[in-house]
């Protein structure tokens, strides 16, 4: 069952009921100011950091879900309704929500009054513009009132939802004309403020939440002022400050009125915090006066419908440009809409926000993840390489001199997060991959010379290349008894915690050190990760390629020898006969072996092992891929492990705490489904690659939205696996490495358009039924118009490749570098 449809021409998903199986959200903003907005206008805004600089308040885990957002209430002769249905939930005569690229348009209609609200964050602008267009579609005049509502968060979202003894007494606001300012703590230790304004006169306002609602026993669904059709002109002093504008409107039949609201954020330099004169009419209880110049300028920028239209046009143009870098035209509409629109859009969002703020990530739990952000670069780097470069350097700056890494950092401070710490065995490798991806995309080798601090300490700065060296050797220098990488606290799978042995509630599986490993430095020196071994052999060649390019032949040979040795060690100790083991636990026992009672086979190491060609000479690759199909494949994707754990295995940790079929315990983790899609494509098995791709790609799950629950336009982290009661049900949508990896899987492995150090590889692995496809790729200043022909209906194999009519050997299109458009023709066979 569907709850809307794709409008590809407008790059929108159109939702036709407010009652989606879960709030279906969108993100506004792609630079500093961000908003989350659901299809009923729920959500919140923040600047840079969802934890430290939260602008509006949001209550996670609320009942009902998704209460709180930016709301417009209309009182039309006693009928109170919202254009987005919520929070009052009056049945509407018509409803539609269009989520587009950085904007959302929600339209509601009741008793012949239509309200169309466009929400967006303009480019280079720290505010959310909300344009409300009201139209009387009836045949008689209408008198009604409209109330806006935003609830301020007292900046630090963590403190805001815990420290009530203090923060019920700190809230401060000011009001000037139609603008309400939020200035809590401004006088003292903050130099930022927020404001909410409307481009018209108002008939009243409210800034105290309880006064707006009329009673502490009322919810957002039942505000007394709105019902009474009159604001109470409250001035907040502590408690919960809000911003609400009240306006009376009369519309003749057919008449339209447009109001533009702006929810903005501004910072003042320390010496320009205060104004010297007090504007007339300023409502304040302060002795000081806010310097509101920045807000004034921001308001000026979007105070007419023409300016709003221009801002929206600029935003659309930005996205059209971003999405023109890589475009495809395949025989499958769903593939086209994923590749050309939604997967790329999600890659931008994950790049911006890592795993910080979504409807499943509270914005206070995690900042930017080291491994997460490096992987996000893989799907985003072609869009804005300069931002990828800056991000890579920020991340690398939190690395330790020995190659270890802080697992997370806060975007506002860019400092490593010490309460989580480090010692995640996979972290350093992802940085090799992201740096290599950046160079392959741009050909900009200078990133390797960039001086980058260790541990955020400038005095420890070394060239970026040094960071790659220590990353690579961090693996080599931390091997266990079988010559495989130590698992440390965890690898990619945060829930396999081989050094934890936790039997006490509250111990964090990821950071708790069992006393028995304390003396050894915080983790077992026995437990080894086969996943990290495979990731090492997959990633290592990129490092070797970099060294070779730099003419460091000896270093390259030395690194290659380590990779070869690792492959040998894996074949000797970690090939189980039909697939690769997952790990050796701290007792030296095999994990993920046919000998195990449960969790006999795991997905994670397999794809990278196959793509590293470990044991290919003895058929290990095909055996492994067939085992995945046999044991992990099910209707909605590939489960992470099988059989699911039904008991608590203290030696494995968190993974065995989840009921079977969810999360890392045999859930369908879409992130590592992508690794298998890549591996199947790599092995030339285009049918299987495409089967797995289409099982999890959101556009393909649209028809089963009632089962899937989460948005049909973006990936979620996890889908309930075959052991779950809710088989096929998605969770944790939006912020997941799945976005980047599936972008890589479809674009570089299935469609086979893959940047390399020395050119653009074109080597697809597609369903044999396809006659071919077209792709357009901007690459290092040139544009390549690629046409793939598949006359013999094969899966893979480049029979011939021509560039502007000239035959090229192999399948790498050399870099032309003349800024022109080139025609690439590839014939498969
Ligand atoms: C989450 C984390 C990611 C981790 C994965 C598996 O997606 O963000 O870092 O690799 O879970 O545990
Ligand atoms: C939990 C989640 C995992 C996530 C981790 C992040 O373990 O299950 O998916 O990566 O938390 O800390």
PDB file of C-alpha atoms in Angstrom, residues 591 598-600 602 641 643-649 652 655-660 664-666:
ATOM      1  CA  UNK A 591      32.631 -16.733  15.715  1.00  0.00           C
ATOM      2  CA  UNK A 598      24.045 -19.906  16.433  1.00  0.00           C
ATOM      3  CA  UNK A 599      25.406 -17.047  14.370  1.00  0.00           C
ATOM      4  CA  UNK A 600      27.111 -19.479  11.999  1.00  0.00           C
ATOM      5  CA  UNK A 602      27.832 -13.194   9.195  1.00  0.00           C
ATOM      6  CA  UNK A 641      23.786 -13.146  10.531  1.00  0.00           C
ATOM      7  CA  UNK A 643      20.819 -18.231  12.709  1.00  0.00           C
ATOM      8  CA  UNK A 644      19.882 -15.310  14.930  1.00  0.00           C
ATOM      9  CA  UNK A 645      21.115 -15.477  18.523  1.00  0.00           C
ATOM     10  CA  UNK A 646      18.453 -16.683  20.899  1.00  0.00           C
ATOM     11  CA  UNK A 647      20.594 -16.512  24.046  1.00  0.00           C
ATOM     12  CA  UNK A 648      22.829 -13.949  25.660  1.00  0.00           C
ATOM     13  CA  UNK A 649      26.424 -14.715  24.765  1.00  0.00           C
ATOM     14  CA  UNK A 652      29.877 -11.490  22.127  1.00  0.00           C
ATOM     15  CA  UNK A 655      24.579  -8.273  19.442  1.00  0.00           C
ATOM     16  CA  UNK A 656      23.017 -11.103  21.397  1.00  0.00           C
ATOM     17  CA  UNK A 657      20.840  -8.753  23.481  1.00  0.00           C
ATOM     18  CA  UNK A 658      18.520  -7.901  20.599  1.00  0.00           C
ATOM     19  CA  UNK A 659      15.512 -10.081  19.895  1.00  0.00           C
ATOM     20  CA  UNK A 660      16.255 -12.109  16.749  1.00  0.00           C
ATOM     21  CA  UNK A 664      22.683  -6.275  14.502  1.00  0.00           C
ATOM     22  CA  UNK A 665      21.128  -9.595  15.566  1.00  0.00           C
ATOM     23  CA  UNK A 666      19.935 -10.827  12.169  1.00  0.00           C
TER      24      UNK A 666
END
